[in-house]
Tab-separated table of C-alpha atoms in Angstrom:
chain	number	residue	atom	x	y	z
A	1	ASP	CA	-2.713	14.252	10.525
A	2	THR	CA	-2.569	11.022	8.608
A	3	GLU	CA	0.282	12.687	6.244
A	4	VAL	CA	3.284	11.017	5.071
A	5	THR	CA	5.349	13.378	2.863
A	6	GLN	CA	7.980	12.348	-0.031
A	7	THR	CA	10.522	14.151	-1.881
A	8	PRO	CA	11.430	14.778	-4.664
A	9	LYS	CA	8.141	14.420	-6.465
A	10	HIS	CA	9.639	13.536	-9.452
A	11	LEU	CA	13.649	12.571	-10.139
A	12	VAL	CA	15.297	11.869	-13.301
A	13	MET	CA	18.791	10.140	-12.967
A	14	GLY	CA	21.219	8.451	-15.144
A	15	MET	CA	22.589	5.132	-14.428
A	16	THR	CA	26.134	6.638	-12.659
A	17	ASN	CA	24.441	8.894	-10.561
A	18	LYS	CA	23.940	8.940	-6.932
A	19	LYS	CA	20.721	10.376	-5.449
A	20	SER	CA	18.466	9.935	-2.334
A	21	LEU	CA	14.702	9.757	-1.625
A	22	LYS	CA	13.300	11.081	1.213
A	23	CYS	CA	10.189	10.571	3.369
A	24	GLU	CA	9.117	11.822	6.473
A	25	GLN	CA	5.868	11.551	9.136
A	26	HIS	CA	4.887	13.185	12.355
A	27	MET	CA	2.264	10.675	13.554
A	28	GLY	CA	4.567	9.115	16.011
A	29	HIS	CA	4.516	5.895	14.129
A	30	ARG	CA	7.237	3.644	14.679
A	31	ALA	CA	6.973	1.297	11.220
A	32	MET	CA	8.084	2.771	8.008
A	33	TYR	CA	8.087	0.998	4.668
A	34	TRP	CA	9.502	1.313	1.003
A	35	TYR	CA	7.599	0.032	-1.685
A	36	LYS	CA	8.068	0.007	-5.672
A	37	GLN	CA	4.884	-0.025	-7.925
A	38	LYS	CA	5.403	-0.634	-11.649
A	39	ALA	CA	2.275	0.493	-13.680
A	40	LYS	CA	-0.949	-1.377	-13.211
A	41	LYS	CA	0.829	-3.469	-10.721
A	42	PRO	CA	0.416	-3.703	-6.849
A	43	PRO	CA	2.970	-1.764	-4.496
A	44	GLU	CA	5.949	-4.495	-4.250
A	45	LEU	CA	7.466	-4.282	-0.582
A	46	MET	CA	11.390	-3.311	-0.451
A	47	PHE	CA	11.927	-2.733	3.462
A	48	VAL	CA	10.595	-2.401	6.474
A	49	TYR	CA	11.902	-0.281	9.468
A	50	SER	CA	10.378	-1.052	12.815
A	51	TYR	CA	11.575	1.113	15.962
A	52	GLU	CA	14.318	2.625	13.698
A	53	LYS	CA	15.923	-1.212	12.921
A	54	LEU	CA	15.711	-2.558	9.541
A	55	SER	CA	13.140	-5.662	10.254
A	56	ILE	CA	12.514	-6.701	6.345
A	57	ASN	CA	14.574	-6.716	3.491
A	58	GLU	CA	12.792	-8.296	0.566
A	59	SER	CA	15.796	-9.373	-1.340
A	60	VAL	CA	16.304	-5.818	-2.815
A	61	PRO	CA	19.478	-5.385	-4.757
A	62	SER	CA	22.224	-3.275	-3.016
A	63	ARG	CA	22.132	-0.540	-5.274
A	64	PHE	CA	19.199	0.396	-3.346
A	65	SER	CA	19.905	1.378	0.120
A	66	PRO	CA	17.920	2.388	2.926
A	67	GLU	CA	18.644	4.360	6.031
A	68	CYS	CA	16.207	5.563	9.057
A	69	PRO	CA	18.384	8.633	10.388
A	70	ASN	CA	15.430	8.872	13.460
A	71	SER	CA	11.746	7.445	14.274
A	72	SER	CA	10.439	10.555	11.616
A	73	LEU	CA	12.713	9.995	8.410
A	74	LEU	CA	13.175	7.387	6.053
A	75	ASN	CA	15.960	7.623	3.131
A	76	LEU	CA	16.232	5.627	0.259
A	77	HIS	CA	19.795	6.150	-1.449
A	78	LEU	CA	20.062	5.214	-4.920
A	79	HIS	CA	23.380	4.116	-6.958
A	80	ALA	CA	23.940	2.651	-10.373
A	81	LEU	CA	20.479	2.162	-11.112
A	82	GLN	CA	19.195	0.452	-14.212
A	83	PRO	CA	16.536	1.515	-16.812
A	84	GLU	CA	14.232	-1.276	-15.110
A	85	ASP	CA	14.464	0.241	-11.917
A	86	SER	CA	12.176	3.394	-13.006
A	87	ALA	CA	8.732	3.187	-11.251
A	88	LEU	CA	6.711	5.026	-8.657
A	89	TYR	CA	8.737	4.529	-5.255
A	90	LEU	CA	5.999	4.821	-2.175
A	91	CYS	CA	6.942	5.097	1.356
A	92	ALA	CA	4.436	4.262	3.712
A	93	SER	CA	4.141	4.066	7.864
A	94	SER	CA	2.195	2.498	10.326
A	95	LEU	CA	1.781	2.602	14.407
A	96	SER	CA	4.102	-0.181	15.089
A	97	ARG	CA	3.794	-3.938	15.186
A	98	SER	CA	5.206	-4.960	18.486
A	99	THR	CA	1.503	-5.939	19.260
A	100	ARG	CA	-1.019	-7.156	16.144
A	101	GLY	CA	-3.737	-5.539	14.993
A	102	ALA	CA	-5.832	-3.714	12.550
A	103	PHE	CA	-5.406	-0.248	14.105
A	104	THR	CA	-1.495	-0.781	14.608
A	105	ASP	CA	-1.038	-2.525	11.161
A	106	THR	CA	-2.800	0.252	8.926
A	107	GLN	CA	-0.018	1.906	6.637
A	108	TYR	CA	-0.648	5.301	5.378
A	109	PHE	CA	0.833	6.049	2.162
A	110	GLY	CA	2.937	9.317	1.054
A	111	PRO	CA	2.517	10.393	-2.776
A	112	GLY	CA	5.371	8.607	-4.089
A	113	THR	CA	8.363	9.698	-6.109
A	114	ARG	CA	8.153	9.128	-9.723
A	115	LEU	CA	11.769	7.843	-10.535
A	116	THR	CA	13.137	7.717	-14.446
A	117	VAL	CA	16.320	6.023	-14.746
A	118	LEU	CA	17.920	6.878	-18.520
B	1	GLN	CA	2.942	-18.680	-0.395
B	2	LYS	CA	0.509	-15.973	1.699
B	3	GLU	CA	-1.583	-14.835	-1.479
B	4	VAL	CA	-4.733	-12.321	-1.927
B	5	GLU	CA	-6.372	-12.628	-4.766
B	6	GLN	CA	-8.745	-10.181	-6.716
B	7	ASN	CA	-10.115	-9.780	-10.124
B	8	SER	CA	-8.441	-7.521	-12.146
B	9	GLY	CA	-11.415	-6.213	-13.859
B	10	PRO	CA	-12.173	-3.725	-15.384
B	11	LEU	CA	-15.720	-3.835	-13.285
B	12	SER	CA	-17.951	-1.357	-15.330
B	13	VAL	CA	-20.916	0.086	-12.912
B	14	PRO	CA	-23.553	2.414	-13.840
B	15	GLU	CA	-24.015	5.669	-11.710
B	16	GLY	CA	-25.799	5.442	-8.951
B	17	ALA	CA	-25.619	1.303	-8.659
B	18	ILE	CA	-23.699	-0.550	-5.859
B	19	ALA	CA	-20.344	-1.661	-6.719
B	20	SER	CA	-19.333	-4.865	-5.376
B	21	LEU	CA	-15.287	-5.754	-5.294
B	22	ASN	CA	-14.485	-8.878	-3.907
B	23	CYS	CA	-10.723	-10.558	-2.601
B	24	THR	CA	-9.802	-13.901	-1.139
B	25	TYR	CA	-7.044	-14.499	1.095
B	26	SER	CA	-5.168	-17.776	1.729
B	27	ASP	CA	-3.139	-16.793	5.146
B	28	ARG	CA	-5.551	-18.172	7.738
B	29	GLY	CA	-3.787	-16.590	10.411
B	30	SER	CA	-4.267	-12.935	9.315
B	31	GLN	CA	-6.826	-10.851	11.431
B	32	SER	CA	-7.046	-7.355	9.817
B	33	PHE	CA	-7.646	-6.561	6.376
B	34	PHE	CA	-7.269	-3.252	4.357
B	35	TRP	CA	-9.131	-1.338	1.173
B	36	TYR	CA	-7.256	0.992	-0.495
B	37	ARG	CA	-8.348	3.189	-3.547
B	38	GLN	CA	-5.374	4.323	-5.813
B	39	TYR	CA	-6.143	6.839	-9.058
B	40	SER	CA	-4.120	6.541	-11.815
B	41	GLY	CA	-0.484	8.111	-10.972
B	42	LYS	CA	-1.682	8.633	-7.311
B	43	SER	CA	-0.469	6.572	-4.426
B	44	PRO	CA	-2.781	4.292	-2.628
B	45	GLU	CA	-5.308	5.991	-0.377
B	46	LEU	CA	-6.854	3.869	2.966
B	47	ILE	CA	-10.645	3.741	2.716
B	48	MET	CA	-11.052	1.542	5.567
B	49	PHE	CA	-9.799	-1.641	7.546
B	50	ILE	CA	-11.795	-4.417	9.046
B	51	TYR	CA	-10.949	-7.448	11.533
B	52	SER	CA	-14.144	-8.604	12.629
B	53	ASN	CA	-16.312	-10.945	10.935
B	54	GLY	CA	-19.371	-9.050	9.573
B	55	ASP	CA	-20.046	-5.448	8.119
B	56	LYS	CA	-18.445	-2.504	8.857
B	57	GLU	CA	-19.757	0.594	7.294
B	58	ASP	CA	-18.529	4.140	6.774
B	59	GLY	CA	-20.626	6.359	4.526
B	60	ARG	CA	-21.048	5.334	1.365
B	61	PHE	CA	-18.694	2.345	1.695
B	62	THR	CA	-19.390	-1.295	3.602
B	63	ALA	CA	-16.496	-3.870	4.297
B	64	GLN	CA	-17.619	-7.320	4.617
B	65	LEU	CA	-15.303	-10.002	6.190
B	66	ASN	CA	-15.891	-13.683	6.453
B	67	LYS	CA	-13.011	-15.434	7.941
B	68	ALA	CA	-14.358	-19.016	7.655
B	69	SER	CA	-14.639	-18.641	3.479
B	70	GLN	CA	-11.327	-16.243	3.851
B	71	TYR	CA	-13.347	-13.493	2.007
B	72	VAL	CA	-13.300	-9.894	2.009
B	73	SER	CA	-15.325	-7.447	0.065
B	74	LEU	CA	-16.080	-3.709	-0.618
B	75	LEU	CA	-19.495	-2.295	-1.145
B	76	ILE	CA	-19.588	0.811	-3.003
B	77	ARG	CA	-23.221	2.562	-2.589
B	78	ASP	CA	-24.747	5.026	-5.054
B	79	SER	CA	-21.580	4.970	-7.484
B	80	GLN	CA	-19.657	8.146	-8.458
B	81	PRO	CA	-17.633	8.596	-11.406
B	82	SER	CA	-15.213	9.977	-9.035
B	83	ASP	CA	-15.210	6.411	-7.627
B	84	SER	CA	-13.428	5.227	-10.898
B	85	ALA	CA	-9.925	3.977	-9.682
B	86	THR	CA	-8.062	0.661	-8.755
B	87	TYR	CA	-9.298	-0.860	-5.544
B	88	LEU	CA	-6.356	-2.831	-3.556
B	89	CYS	CA	-7.280	-5.414	-1.148
B	90	ALA	CA	-4.703	-6.236	1.442
B	91	SER	CA	-4.329	-8.471	4.331
B	92	GLU	CA	-2.088	-8.558	7.474
B	93	HIS	CA	0.806	-11.203	7.345
B	94	SER	CA	0.230	-13.452	10.195
B	95	SER	CA	3.954	-13.922	10.682
B	96	ALA	CA	5.926	-10.902	9.470
B	97	SER	CA	5.669	-7.112	9.585
B	98	LYS	CA	3.953	-6.360	6.385
B	99	ILE	CA	0.757	-6.549	4.574
B	100	ILE	CA	0.147	-8.822	1.332
B	101	PHE	CA	-1.533	-6.697	-1.455
B	102	GLY	CA	-3.764	-8.121	-4.135
B	103	SER	CA	-3.085	-7.447	-7.828
B	104	GLY	CA	-6.220	-4.797	-7.529
B	105	THR	CA	-9.483	-4.575	-9.444
B	106	ARG	CA	-10.004	-1.939	-11.498
B	107	LEU	CA	-13.568	-0.166	-11.316
B	108	SER	CA	-14.987	2.528	-13.771
B	109	ILE	CA	-18.382	4.163	-13.149
B	110	ARG	CA	-20.119	4.823	-16.269
B	111	PRO	CA	-22.656	7.960	-16.257
C-alpha cells in the first residue's frame, strides 16, 4: 500500500482566515514533505520532516506553519494568506533518509489540496 | 545550484510509437533518479526509479541512466493516448534530504 491521504480536497479561504491542511500515511515512512505547485510548474518544496523533526524549511513565509504530531501525520497551518498563495498543496512521504538510496528516497505523493485564497 | 533540466515540450508522438523523454542533471553526487507522471490537475505518480547505470524496464517503460554523461531518459513503448501527461524527472540531492525536480515535459499522444 503506497497511499498518502490529504484533506480537504478543496479549500477556499479569505485572507484573514486560519485553516489547516492534513496529510496522513500508514506506510511506516519516517520522512514527510510539503510541496506547493502552481499551474504548469513543477512541485516546489516547502518543508521536510524527518523522524518527526523539521529538517528543511525552504525559506517559507511564516504564514505557513508545519506540524508533525506523530510519524503518520503532517499538518500545514495557514494564516493570513495572500491570493498568490493559491495553488495545489501536495504532501509526500518516503521511507527515510538515514541511509541514502533510491528505495528510501522514493517519495509517494498524496492527491493534494487545491487551495484558493480570496 | 543543483539542477535538473528537461525540454518542456510539448512532445507529440503518434499512438503506438515510442516516446523518448530526456533529462540532464548537474549534481554529480546524485545517486537516485525518478520519473513521475502527472495528469492535469492531479498529483505526481511515481513511474519508476533508477540508480544503476544502464537500463531498467517495467512493462512499457524503460528508464536509462548514464552517470558519466549525467543523463537520464524514459522510453515509453507502444504509446497510448492515456500516456498523455506531464513527465517529471527528479534527482536525489546529494547533501540534503530532498529531491530536485525538473520543469517537466508535456507529452501528447495523438491517435
